Short mmCIF file of C-alpha atoms in Angstrom, two decimals:
data_model
loop_
_atom_site.label_atom_id
_atom_site.label_comp_id
_atom_site.label_asym_id
_atom_site.label_seq_id
_atom_site.Cartn_x
_atom_site.Cartn_y
_atom_site.Cartn_z
CA MET A 206 -25.37 26.88 -41.23
CA LYS A 207 -22.19 27.65 -42.56
CA LYS A 208 -21.62 30.20 -40.04
CA ILE A 209 -21.79 27.62 -37.07
CA PHE A 210 -19.47 25.22 -38.94
CA SER A 211 -17.10 27.82 -39.62
CA LYS A 212 -17.04 28.10 -35.77
CA ILE A 213 -17.04 25.00 -34.52
CA SER A 214 -13.88 24.32 -37.29
CA SER A 215 -12.16 27.52 -35.85
CA LYS A 216 -8.96 27.19 -34.39
CA THR A 217 -9.75 28.56 -31.20
CA ASN A 218 -12.77 26.03 -30.73
CA GLU A 219 -10.13 23.77 -31.55
CA ASP A 220 -8.04 24.29 -29.06
CA LYS A 221 -10.84 24.39 -26.71
CA LEU A 222 -11.74 20.87 -27.99
CA PHE A 223 -8.57 19.62 -27.63
CA THR A 224 -7.80 20.86 -23.98
CA PHE A 225 -11.36 19.73 -22.89
CA ALA A 226 -10.80 16.05 -24.53
CA ASN A 227 -7.57 15.61 -22.73
CA PHE A 228 -9.26 17.00 -19.35
CA LEU A 229 -11.87 14.58 -19.93
CA PHE A 230 -9.65 11.43 -20.80
CA TRP A 231 -7.24 12.09 -17.62
CA LEU A 232 -10.22 12.45 -15.70
CA THR A 233 -11.78 8.85 -17.03
CA ILE A 234 -8.23 7.54 -16.22
CA PHE A 235 -7.95 9.09 -12.55
CA ILE A 236 -11.49 7.60 -11.79
CA THR A 237 -10.81 3.95 -13.12
CA PHE A 238 -7.93 4.44 -10.78
CA PHE A 239 -9.80 5.32 -7.80
CA VAL A 240 -12.72 2.77 -8.28
CA LEU A 241 -10.11 0.08 -8.62
CA GLY A 242 -8.23 1.44 -5.68
CA ILE A 243 -11.34 1.82 -2.84
CA SER A 244 -13.10 -1.58 -4.55
CA ASN A 245 -10.05 -4.10 -3.86
CA LEU A 246 -8.42 -3.82 -0.52
CA ASP A 247 -4.90 -5.10 -0.76
CA PRO A 248 -3.61 -7.69 1.94
CA ASP A 249 -1.00 -5.38 3.01
CA LEU A 250 -2.52 -2.32 3.26
CA PRO A 251 -3.61 -2.87 6.91
CA TRP A 252 -0.25 -3.93 8.44
CA HIS A 253 1.32 -0.95 6.89
CA LEU A 254 -1.21 1.38 8.54
CA LYS A 255 -0.95 -0.15 11.60
CA VAL A 256 2.92 0.02 11.37
CA GLY A 257 2.43 4.08 10.80
CA GLN A 258 0.29 4.29 13.41
CA ASP A 259 2.92 2.63 15.73
CA ILE A 260 5.53 5.10 14.61
CA LEU A 261 3.23 7.91 14.76
CA GLN A 262 2.78 7.20 18.70
CA SER A 263 5.75 5.92 19.73
CA GLY A 264 8.18 8.42 17.85
CA GLN A 265 10.54 5.14 16.82
CA ILE A 266 10.95 3.39 13.82
CA PRO A 267 9.95 -0.22 14.48
CA THR A 268 13.35 -2.52 15.09
CA ILE A 269 11.54 -5.23 17.44
CA GLU A 270 8.94 -7.97 16.08
CA GLN A 271 5.96 -7.45 18.25
CA TYR A 272 2.88 -8.79 16.05
CA VAL A 273 4.08 -12.57 15.27
CA PHE A 274 4.45 -15.35 17.88
CA PRO A 275 7.24 -17.26 16.25
CA THR A 276 9.81 -14.53 15.67
CA PHE A 277 8.12 -12.18 18.86
CA GLY A 278 10.98 -10.17 20.02
CA GLU A 279 13.34 -10.56 17.19
CA HIS A 280 14.91 -7.65 15.37
CA TRP A 281 13.14 -6.51 12.04
CA VAL A 282 13.95 -3.81 9.59
CA ASP A 283 10.74 -1.84 7.80
CA HIS A 284 12.31 -0.99 4.62
CA GLU A 285 9.20 1.13 3.86
CA TRP A 286 8.73 2.84 7.36
CA LEU A 287 8.59 6.38 5.86
CA SER A 288 6.01 5.44 3.51
CA ASN A 289 3.68 3.93 6.19
CA LEU A 290 3.84 7.01 8.25
CA LEU A 291 2.38 8.53 5.51
CA LEU A 292 -0.28 6.16 4.73
CA PHE A 293 -1.36 6.32 8.17
CA LEU A 294 -1.58 10.04 8.13
CA ILE A 295 -3.94 10.35 5.40
CA TYR A 296 -6.17 7.60 6.73
CA ASN A 297 -6.27 8.89 10.10
CA LEU A 298 -6.46 12.53 9.05
CA PHE A 299 -9.74 12.13 7.09
CA GLY A 300 -11.55 9.85 9.63
CA LYS A 301 -14.25 7.75 8.18
CA PHE A 302 -13.30 9.05 4.77
CA GLY A 303 -9.68 7.96 5.41
CA TYR A 304 -9.72 4.98 3.01
CA TRP A 305 -11.41 6.99 0.20
CA PHE A 306 -8.64 9.36 0.39
CA LEU A 307 -5.88 6.82 0.30
CA GLY A 308 -7.86 5.71 -3.11
CA PHE A 309 -7.57 9.49 -4.31
CA PHE A 310 -3.86 9.86 -3.43
CA PHE A 311 -2.94 6.67 -4.99
CA ALA A 312 -5.03 7.24 -7.93
CA ALA A 313 -3.89 10.88 -8.19
CA THR A 314 -0.34 9.48 -8.26
CA ALA A 315 -0.74 6.67 -11.03
CA THR A 316 -2.76 9.42 -13.17
CA LEU A 317 0.24 11.94 -12.56
CA THR A 318 2.70 9.08 -13.33
CA LEU A 319 0.89 8.68 -16.80
CA ILE A 320 0.80 11.98 -17.32
CA LEU A 321 4.52 12.57 -16.83
CA ILE A 322 5.02 10.04 -19.43
CA SER A 323 2.86 11.66 -21.80
CA GLU A 324 4.60 14.83 -21.20
CA THR A 325 8.03 13.80 -21.41
CA THR A 326 7.20 11.63 -24.82
CA LYS A 327 5.83 14.66 -26.56
CA LYS A 328 8.53 17.24 -25.17
CA TYR A 329 11.81 15.24 -25.88
CA PHE A 330 10.54 12.38 -28.68
CA LEU A 331 8.20 14.26 -30.49
CA PRO A 332 8.04 18.15 -29.96
CA LYS A 333 6.92 18.87 -33.69
CA PHE A 334 4.46 15.83 -33.96
CA TYR A 335 0.67 17.09 -35.00
CA ASN A 336 -1.02 17.38 -31.47
CA TRP A 337 -4.38 15.27 -32.70
CA ASP A 338 -1.88 12.19 -33.64
CA PHE A 339 0.13 12.27 -30.48
CA PHE A 340 -3.25 12.39 -28.77
CA PHE A 341 -4.57 9.75 -30.55
CA LEU A 342 -1.28 7.52 -29.99
CA ASN A 343 -0.95 8.59 -26.52
CA SER A 344 -4.38 7.98 -25.39
CA SER A 345 -4.38 4.22 -27.36
CA PHE A 346 -0.77 3.04 -26.02
CA THR A 347 -2.26 4.19 -22.26
CA ILE A 348 -4.94 2.88 -22.50
CA LEU A 349 -3.48 -0.39 -23.31
CA GLY A 350 -0.86 -0.06 -20.44
CA ILE A 351 -3.49 0.29 -18.17
CA PHE A 352 -4.93 -2.57 -18.74
CA ALA A 353 -1.87 -4.47 -17.99
CA LEU A 354 -1.64 -2.36 -14.45
CA PHE A 355 -4.57 -3.45 -13.52
CA ARG A 356 -3.66 -6.36 -11.44
CA SER A 357 -0.43 -4.57 -10.09
CA TYR A 358 -2.84 -1.30 -9.13
CA GLY A 359 -4.19 -1.02 -5.71
CA ILE A 360 -3.93 1.24 -2.65
CA ARG A 361 -0.38 -0.16 -2.41
CA LEU A 362 3.05 1.57 -2.20
CA GLN A 363 4.35 -0.04 -5.65
CA VAL A 364 2.45 2.32 -7.23
CA ILE A 365 4.49 5.71 -5.32
CA THR A 366 7.26 3.64 -6.80
CA TRP A 367 5.60 3.94 -10.32
CA LEU A 368 6.26 7.62 -9.75
CA PHE A 369 9.86 7.33 -8.97
CA PHE A 370 11.03 5.16 -11.52
CA VAL A 371 9.62 7.97 -13.97
CA LEU A 372 11.30 10.42 -12.43
CA CYS A 373 14.58 8.74 -12.59
CA PHE A 374 14.29 9.20 -16.44
CA ILE A 375 12.74 12.53 -16.27
CA PHE A 376 16.15 13.95 -14.30
CA TYR A 377 18.31 12.41 -17.01
CA LEU A 378 16.44 13.81 -20.00
CA LYS A 379 16.57 17.60 -18.00
CA ILE A 380 20.08 17.26 -17.81
CA SER A 381 20.95 15.10 -21.59
CA LYS A 382 18.56 17.39 -23.64
CA GLU A 383 18.08 20.69 -21.69
CA LYS A 384 21.67 20.71 -20.20
CA LYS A 385 20.27 21.55 -16.81
CA TRP A 386 22.88 20.34 -14.70
CA GLN A 387 21.51 21.60 -11.28
CA TYR A 388 19.56 18.43 -11.56
CA LEU A 389 22.73 16.55 -10.66
CA ILE A 390 22.14 17.78 -7.26
CA ILE A 391 18.42 16.03 -6.94
CA TYR A 392 19.52 13.04 -7.51
CA PRO A 393 21.20 12.35 -3.78
CA PHE A 394 17.88 13.82 -2.19
CA PHE A 395 15.95 12.12 -4.09
CA PHE A 396 17.41 8.73 -3.40
CA CYS A 397 17.78 9.59 0.40
CA LEU A 398 13.81 10.05 0.04
CA TRP A 399 13.26 6.65 -1.88
CA ALA A 400 15.24 4.65 0.37
CA ASN A 401 13.16 5.56 3.27
CA MET A 402 10.20 4.94 1.37
CA HIS A 403 10.36 1.62 -0.47
CA GLY A 404 13.23 -1.42 -0.99
CA THR A 405 12.69 -0.96 -4.68
CA PHE A 406 15.00 2.04 -4.78
CA VAL A 407 17.83 -0.27 -5.22
CA LEU A 408 16.47 -1.06 -8.83
CA GLY A 409 16.38 2.81 -9.40
CA LEU A 410 19.44 3.11 -7.76
CA ALA A 411 21.13 0.76 -10.73
CA ILE A 412 19.02 2.68 -13.47
CA SER A 413 20.06 6.29 -12.43
CA LEU A 414 23.64 5.16 -12.03
CA PHE A 415 23.65 3.54 -15.58
CA LEU A 416 22.05 7.28 -16.73
CA LEU A 417 24.62 9.34 -15.14
CA ALA A 418 27.40 6.89 -16.59
CA LEU A 419 25.84 7.80 -19.71
CA LEU A 420 25.86 11.27 -19.10
CA PHE A 421 29.50 11.14 -18.27
CA TRP A 422 30.40 9.39 -21.66
CA GLN A 423 28.58 11.86 -23.43
CA ASN A 424 30.05 14.88 -22.04
CA LYS A 425 33.79 15.57 -22.43
CA ASN A 426 33.94 18.60 -20.65
CA ASN A 427 36.19 17.52 -17.15
CA SER A 428 34.40 19.88 -14.79
CA ILE A 429 31.20 18.10 -15.94
CA ARG A 430 32.23 14.82 -15.61
CA ILE A 431 33.46 15.77 -11.98
CA LYS A 432 29.99 16.82 -11.05
CA ILE A 433 28.61 13.92 -12.51
CA ILE A 434 31.02 11.89 -10.40
CA PHE A 435 30.02 13.55 -7.18
CA SER A 436 26.54 13.58 -8.05
CA ALA A 437 26.88 9.79 -8.63
CA LEU A 438 28.86 9.18 -5.50
CA ALA A 439 26.42 11.38 -3.30
CA THR A 440 23.46 9.38 -4.76
CA ILE A 441 25.14 6.30 -3.47
CA LEU A 442 26.05 7.39 0.08
CA ALA A 443 22.21 9.10 0.25
CA THR A 444 20.79 5.62 0.37
CA PHE A 445 22.56 4.78 3.64
CA LEU A 446 20.59 7.95 5.70
CA THR A 447 17.87 6.26 6.90
CA PRO A 448 17.25 5.45 10.57
CA TYR A 449 18.34 1.74 9.90
CA ASN A 450 21.81 2.96 8.19
CA PHE A 451 23.77 -0.35 7.34
CA GLU A 452 20.83 -2.78 7.91
CA LEU A 453 18.77 -1.48 5.33
CA TRP A 454 21.17 -2.76 2.52
CA LYS A 455 21.71 -5.69 4.58
CA LEU A 456 18.04 -6.77 4.66
CA ILE A 457 17.59 -6.09 0.92
CA ALA A 458 21.11 -7.25 -0.35
CA GLY A 459 21.15 -10.64 2.15
CA GLU A 460 17.58 -11.53 3.09
CA TYR A 461 15.83 -11.11 -0.30
CA THR A 462 18.72 -12.40 -2.34
CA GLN A 463 19.39 -15.54 -0.21
CA ASN A 464 16.14 -16.38 0.91
CA THR A 465 14.39 -16.59 -2.65
CA SER A 466 11.24 -18.98 -1.68
CA TYR A 467 8.91 -16.21 -1.95
CA LEU A 468 9.41 -15.96 -5.73
CA ILE A 469 7.32 -19.17 -6.27
CA ARG A 470 5.31 -18.97 -3.10
CA ILE A 471 3.80 -15.28 -3.44
CA PHE A 472 1.58 -14.65 -6.45
CA GLU A 473 3.14 -11.50 -7.78
CA TRP A 474 6.59 -12.70 -7.83
CA LEU A 475 5.45 -15.54 -10.26
CA PRO A 476 6.90 -15.96 -13.69
CA LEU A 477 4.64 -14.40 -16.43
CA TYR A 478 4.09 -17.80 -17.85
CA ALA A 479 3.00 -19.48 -14.74
CA ALA A 480 0.01 -21.16 -15.43
CA PRO A 481 -2.82 -21.38 -14.87
CA PHE A 482 -2.65 -17.68 -13.64
CA ILE A 483 -1.74 -16.15 -17.01
CA GLU A 484 -1.57 -12.62 -17.01
CA TRP A 485 -3.96 -12.21 -20.19
CA TYR A 486 -3.82 -8.02 -20.71
CA SER A 487 -0.16 -8.09 -19.53
CA THR A 488 0.59 -10.63 -22.05
CA PHE A 489 -1.35 -9.06 -25.02
CA TYR A 490 0.20 -5.59 -23.87
CA ILE A 491 4.01 -7.07 -24.22
CA SER A 492 2.98 -9.05 -27.68
CA ILE A 493 1.69 -5.47 -28.98
CA ILE A 494 5.10 -3.85 -27.90
CA ILE A 495 7.43 -6.97 -29.27
CA PHE A 496 5.25 -6.50 -32.78
CA VAL A 497 6.02 -2.53 -32.57
CA ILE A 498 9.65 -3.26 -31.96
CA LEU A 499 10.04 -5.88 -34.63
CA LEU A 500 8.17 -3.72 -37.28
CA SER A 501 10.19 -1.02 -36.23
CA ILE A 502 13.60 -2.92 -36.93
CA VAL A 503 11.95 -4.22 -40.36
CA LEU A 504 10.98 -0.90 -41.64
CA LYS A 505 14.13 0.87 -40.46
CA LYS A 506 12.02 3.52 -39.35
CA ILE A 507 14.50 4.04 -35.93
CA PRO A 508 17.50 6.30 -36.08
CA ARG A 509 20.74 4.56 -35.61
CA LYS A 510 21.42 6.17 -32.48
CA ILE A 511 23.30 4.89 -29.20
CA ASN A 512 20.98 6.54 -27.40
CA VAL A 513 18.20 4.43 -29.17
CA PHE A 514 19.78 1.29 -29.04
CA LEU A 515 20.33 1.55 -25.32
CA TYR A 516 16.60 2.26 -25.02
CA TYR A 517 15.94 -0.82 -26.87
CA GLY A 518 18.32 -2.66 -24.77
CA PHE A 519 16.72 -1.46 -21.61
CA ILE A 520 12.99 -2.21 -22.67
CA CYS A 521 14.81 -5.80 -23.63
CA PHE A 522 16.00 -5.92 -19.79
CA ILE A 523 12.81 -5.15 -18.21
CA LEU A 524 10.99 -7.28 -20.29
CA PHE A 525 13.26 -10.32 -19.29
CA LEU A 526 12.49 -9.09 -15.56
CA SER A 527 8.80 -9.07 -15.94
CA ILE A 528 8.81 -12.30 -17.97
CA LYS A 529 10.59 -13.88 -14.65
CA ALA A 530 8.33 -11.60 -11.96
CA ARG A 531 5.31 -10.45 -13.23
CA ARG A 532 5.76 -7.78 -10.39
CA PHE A 533 8.07 -5.72 -12.99
CA ILE A 534 5.44 -5.41 -15.54
CA PRO A 535 4.09 -2.10 -14.68
CA MET A 536 7.96 -0.72 -14.88
CA PHE A 537 7.76 -2.62 -18.45
CA VAL A 538 4.70 -0.49 -19.00
CA LEU A 539 5.73 2.88 -18.22
CA CYS A 540 9.12 2.48 -19.69
CA SER A 541 7.65 1.03 -23.15
CA ILE A 542 5.01 3.80 -23.54
CA PRO A 543 7.26 6.44 -25.34
CA LEU A 544 8.90 3.97 -27.54
CA ALA A 545 5.77 2.59 -28.73
CA ILE A 546 4.39 6.16 -29.27
CA PHE A 547 7.75 7.17 -30.87
CA ILE A 548 7.94 4.33 -33.29
CA VAL A 549 4.84 4.44 -34.67
CA ALA A 550 4.68 8.19 -35.18
CA GLN A 551 8.06 7.45 -37.19
CA ILE A 552 6.12 5.02 -39.32
CA PHE A 553 3.10 7.68 -40.12
CA LYS A 554 4.18 10.76 -39.81
CA GLU A 555 1.32 12.42 -41.72
CA LYS A 556 -1.59 14.02 -40.08
CA ILE A 557 -3.86 10.73 -39.93
CA ILE A 558 -6.06 11.92 -37.16
CA LYS A 559 -8.17 14.95 -37.13
CA LYS A 560 -10.51 16.72 -34.36
CA TRP A 561 -13.30 14.38 -34.75
CA PHE A 562 -11.20 11.88 -32.45
CA GLY A 563 -11.62 14.79 -29.38
CA PHE A 564 -15.66 14.35 -30.32
CA LEU A 565 -15.06 10.53 -30.11
CA VAL A 566 -13.42 10.69 -26.64
CA ILE A 567 -16.05 13.10 -25.38
CA LEU A 568 -18.67 10.43 -26.31
CA ILE A 569 -16.98 7.86 -24.58
CA ALA A 570 -15.54 9.23 -21.81
CA VAL A 571 -18.56 11.05 -20.52
CA PRO A 572 -20.88 7.22 -19.83
CA ILE A 573 -17.64 6.14 -18.43
CA ILE A 574 -17.34 8.71 -15.47
CA ALA A 575 -20.74 8.61 -15.53
CA TYR A 576 -20.86 4.86 -14.58
CA LYS A 577 -17.80 5.21 -12.26
CA ILE A 578 -19.29 7.94 -10.05
CA PHE A 579 -22.48 5.72 -9.89
CA PHE A 580 -20.63 2.69 -8.91
CA ILE A 581 -18.73 4.78 -6.04
CA THR A 582 -22.01 5.07 -4.36
CA THR A 583 -22.21 1.25 -4.13
CA VAL A 584 -18.65 0.99 -2.29
CA PRO A 585 -18.44 0.74 1.21
CA LEU A 586 -16.63 3.83 2.91
CA ASP A 587 -14.01 1.23 4.20
CA LEU A 588 -13.23 -2.29 3.02
CA LEU A 589 -10.86 -3.02 6.34
CA THR A 590 -14.65 -3.31 8.22
CA GLN A 591 -16.33 -5.58 5.51
CA ASN A 592 -16.17 -9.54 5.35
CA THR A 593 -14.44 -9.83 2.23
CA PRO A 594 -12.13 -12.74 1.26
CA LEU A 595 -9.27 -10.30 1.91
CA SER A 596 -10.55 -9.00 5.05
CA PRO A 597 -12.01 -11.72 7.42
CA TYR A 598 -14.25 -9.55 9.27
CA ASN A 599 -16.85 -11.52 11.06
CA ALA A 600 -14.39 -14.41 11.75
CA MET A 601 -12.01 -12.25 13.12
CA LEU A 602 -14.80 -10.64 15.45
CA PHE A 603 -15.93 -14.16 16.65
CA LEU A 604 -12.33 -14.66 17.93
CA LYS A 605 -11.78 -11.06 19.07
CA ASN A 606 -15.27 -11.81 21.24
CA ASN A 607 -14.39 -15.21 22.69
CA ALA A 608 -12.14 -15.05 25.74
CA SER A 609 -11.52 -18.52 25.59
CA LEU A 610 -10.16 -18.98 21.82
CA ALA A 611 -8.60 -15.61 21.92
CA GLN A 612 -5.75 -16.15 24.43
CA HIS A 613 -4.48 -19.35 22.30
CA ASN A 614 -2.04 -19.31 19.43
CA ILE A 615 -3.61 -18.75 16.50
CA TYR A 616 -2.37 -20.16 12.73
CA ASN A 617 -3.77 -17.96 9.92
CA LYS A 618 -3.77 -17.40 6.51
CA TYR A 619 -0.63 -15.75 5.10
CA GLY A 620 -2.79 -13.22 3.39
CA TRP A 621 -4.69 -12.03 6.32
CA GLY A 622 -1.99 -12.00 8.77
CA GLY A 623 -1.55 -8.25 7.71
CA TYR A 624 -5.23 -7.64 8.25
CA LEU A 625 -5.24 -8.91 11.85
CA VAL A 626 -2.21 -6.76 12.92
CA PHE A 627 -4.20 -3.52 12.04
CA MET A 628 -8.10 -4.84 13.34
CA TRP A 629 -6.56 -6.85 16.30
CA PRO A 630 -2.98 -5.86 17.27
CA GLU A 631 -3.01 -6.94 20.58
CA LYS A 632 -3.59 -10.65 19.65
CA LEU A 633 -0.47 -12.45 18.04
CA HIS A 634 -0.79 -14.58 15.12
CA PHE A 635 1.32 -16.67 12.71
CA ILE A 636 2.46 -14.77 10.13
CA ASP A 637 1.74 -11.91 7.34
CA GLY A 638 3.31 -9.88 4.63
CA ARG A 639 6.09 -8.10 6.36
CA MET A 640 8.84 -10.68 6.40
CA PRO A 641 8.21 -13.57 4.38
CA GLN A 642 11.97 -14.01 3.32
CA LYS A 643 12.88 -14.11 7.00
CA PRO A 644 15.67 -16.80 7.14
CA LEU A 645 14.91 -19.45 10.06
CA SER A 646 17.71 -21.48 11.77
CA ASP A 647 17.62 -24.29 9.17
CA GLY A 648 18.07 -22.29 6.00
CA THR A 649 14.91 -21.87 5.04
CA SER A 650 12.69 -18.99 5.24
CA PHE A 651 9.55 -17.89 7.25
CA ILE A 652 7.09 -18.74 4.24
CA ASP A 653 8.47 -21.78 3.70
CA GLU A 654 7.65 -22.87 7.37
CA TYR A 655 4.40 -21.62 6.42
CA PHE A 656 3.58 -23.83 3.60
CA LYS A 657 5.07 -26.72 5.55
CA PHE A 658 1.88 -26.99 7.26
CA ARG A 659 -0.11 -28.41 4.26
CA GLU A 660 2.20 -31.04 3.19
CA SER A 661 1.07 -33.68 5.03
CA GLU A 662 -1.44 -35.05 7.86
CA ILE A 663 1.84 -35.95 9.72
CA ILE A 664 3.48 -32.73 9.70
CA SER A 665 0.35 -30.79 9.75
CA LYS A 666 0.32 -32.51 13.48
CA GLU A 667 4.05 -31.87 14.36
CA LYS A 668 3.85 -27.99 13.21
CA LEU A 669 0.55 -27.44 15.19
CA ALA A 670 2.25 -29.24 18.32
CA GLN A 671 5.92 -27.56 17.88
CA TYR A 672 4.10 -23.94 18.01
CA ASP A 673 1.37 -24.66 20.40
CA ILE A 674 -1.25 -23.99 17.87
CA GLN A 675 -4.86 -24.37 19.56
CA VAL A 676 -6.79 -22.13 16.87
CA VAL A 677 -6.57 -22.51 12.98
CA LEU A 678 -8.54 -19.53 10.83
CA ILE A 679 -8.16 -20.20 7.35
CA GLU A 680 -10.09 -19.89 3.89
CA LYS A 681 -12.95 -21.62 3.10
CA GLU A 682 -12.34 -24.66 0.58
CA TYR A 683 -12.40 -23.80 -3.02
CA ARG A 684 -11.23 -25.30 -6.21
CA ILE A 685 -8.97 -23.42 -8.62
CA LYS A 686 -11.69 -23.38 -11.80
CA GLU A 687 -13.54 -21.16 -8.86
CA MET A 688 -11.14 -18.30 -9.64
CA PHE A 689 -11.45 -17.81 -13.11
CA SER A 690 -14.35 -16.01 -14.88
CA PRO A 691 -16.16 -18.41 -17.94
CA PHE A 692 -14.11 -16.94 -20.85
CA GLU A 693 -10.98 -17.66 -18.86
CA THR A 694 -12.07 -21.29 -17.90
CA PHE A 695 -12.77 -21.76 -21.91
CA ALA A 696 -9.58 -20.23 -22.92
CA LEU A 697 -7.27 -22.41 -20.50
CA GLU A 698 -9.17 -25.43 -20.93
CA LYS A 699 -9.80 -25.75 -24.92
CA LEU A 700 -7.12 -23.09 -26.40
CA PHE A 701 -4.22 -24.01 -24.07
CA SER A 702 -5.22 -27.38 -22.86
CA ILE A 703 -4.90 -26.74 -19.60
CA ASN A 704 -6.74 -29.07 -16.81
CA LEU A 705 -7.31 -26.66 -13.84
CA GLU A 706 -8.37 -29.89 -11.65
CA GLU A 707 -4.81 -30.59 -11.76
CA PHE A 708 -3.79 -27.34 -9.78
CA ASP A 709 -6.22 -28.52 -6.95
CA GLU A 710 -3.12 -29.84 -4.66
CA PRO A 711 -4.26 -31.60 -1.81
CA ASP A 712 -4.66 -29.48 1.47
CA TYR A 713 -3.66 -31.69 4.29
CA LEU A 714 -3.93 -29.26 6.96
CA ARG A 715 -7.52 -28.89 6.01
CA GLU A 716 -8.06 -32.64 5.84
CA TYR A 717 -6.37 -32.96 9.49
CA LEU A 718 -8.36 -30.37 10.84
CA GLU A 719 -11.53 -32.22 9.57
CA LYS A 720 -10.64 -35.04 10.74
CA ASN A 721 -9.48 -34.23 14.26
CA TRP A 722 -10.50 -30.46 15.54
CA LYS A 723 -13.82 -28.87 15.84
CA LYS A 724 -15.23 -26.51 13.61
CA VAL A 725 -16.52 -23.82 15.48
CA TYR A 726 -17.20 -21.18 13.02
CA THR A 727 -17.88 -20.46 9.33
CA ASP A 728 -18.76 -18.14 6.96
CA GLU A 729 -18.84 -17.53 2.91
CA ILE A 730 -15.16 -16.96 3.41
CA SER A 731 -13.31 -18.33 6.47
CA ILE A 732 -13.54 -21.23 8.87
CA VAL A 733 -12.08 -21.41 12.34
CA TYR A 734 -11.26 -24.64 13.82
CA THR A 735 -9.85 -25.37 17.72
CA SER A 736 -7.87 -28.23 19.06
CA PRO A 737 -9.80 -30.78 20.86
CA GLU A 738 -8.11 -29.72 23.83
CA ILE A 739 -10.05 -26.45 24.41
CA GLU A 740 -13.40 -27.61 25.81
#
């Protein structure tokens, strides 16, 4: 028995246990992301695929609107054109498994991002910290962070920007800590790629320019400073190296800042505190990070260095953005994990976790992985061909197969527009997620025009006539309370004293349609109304 225990306790076997526990931990993270991605269709994914298909077939970037009839023929800029092409290539390459391979790609990207954060934290912040202790702290805060990321995760392009966001800091650390000045050359190429893939390059550019300015201040060598200046200028100029040139900056710095109704109309842009849609996991994670930061200040465990104070300031800035718009929560999670690990490590410097933690990880991870694999077998290969709240497949087929209805203008639910672009591209619809901020002649945005249809029955009638709409495809009526689990309902109503019924605003468009139009189709998620003028 002693020999067996001695063998298990040997250094070599402990290293193997550590490696195996790490592997299972990250495999669990990956498969969790994968299942989450393939079982929840992002409403914007279909139009991304269609635009990518158009680029591949035509060999040209999109510049003219061809799917929405109110703005048909007008100019538009696709700030995600390269990403859209990449998405469709993956989806098309693997045939009927294309959707699952997209899930694999995005799960791998999200997992890689978290692994890079882990490796960077260990290498640059806690290089001499005991492995098991670091594993414990890293896994703990990573799991908490993942819960906060769940609402933001999916097969969506923002996940790719998570990786880009982290790489901005890794490049800086490579230069600052290891003096690898060749990374200054990477910045322009990196941002040229980012500018062609997603509009969030603007935030990344601002952060990277700040980090380059910090490098400039830290290094007194004139030749190095000149290199930094050239890198910064080249990085800025590289963002103009897109097929749209100055038009891309005009879109982001113009339309997105001048027409801001989407900030209160679209869910992911709502403030963190917007009731009743409280981000429970995100709020819990943010609370823990704030507690850890305050604890470090009270205990005076953090080195008094300018870089540390700047890091604190940056965390506060991203926290402010996250509270103002929940879209930025992933950025806060990604940049706060290293800080939280570092702070707790300063408080508990001794070896507090032994190798038993590896056995615990294995015992927890194995059944989770087994359950996730079983669950995967129950998920359809392609949610695009399933009738779900985000993909009105049956209603779309009904309209598509009825020529007398398909010839008329259709008003559709905003979240379903992207689905119609991909599944029924030959039919023009009213709105989708590509240009909600598009300015109209009266100074409002297109997303405002969409919601005007529901302001009153009189306006509903006027707007339907204005756009010559004869067919309406909308979701079945539901109550806000139906969107929440029993636990959330209890918490909102009993703990926060929120009356959910107060959030059930009148839907005057639905009321007008019920009174004056014909209901020609209905299923568990959608309804189709037609004008009395259609026989």
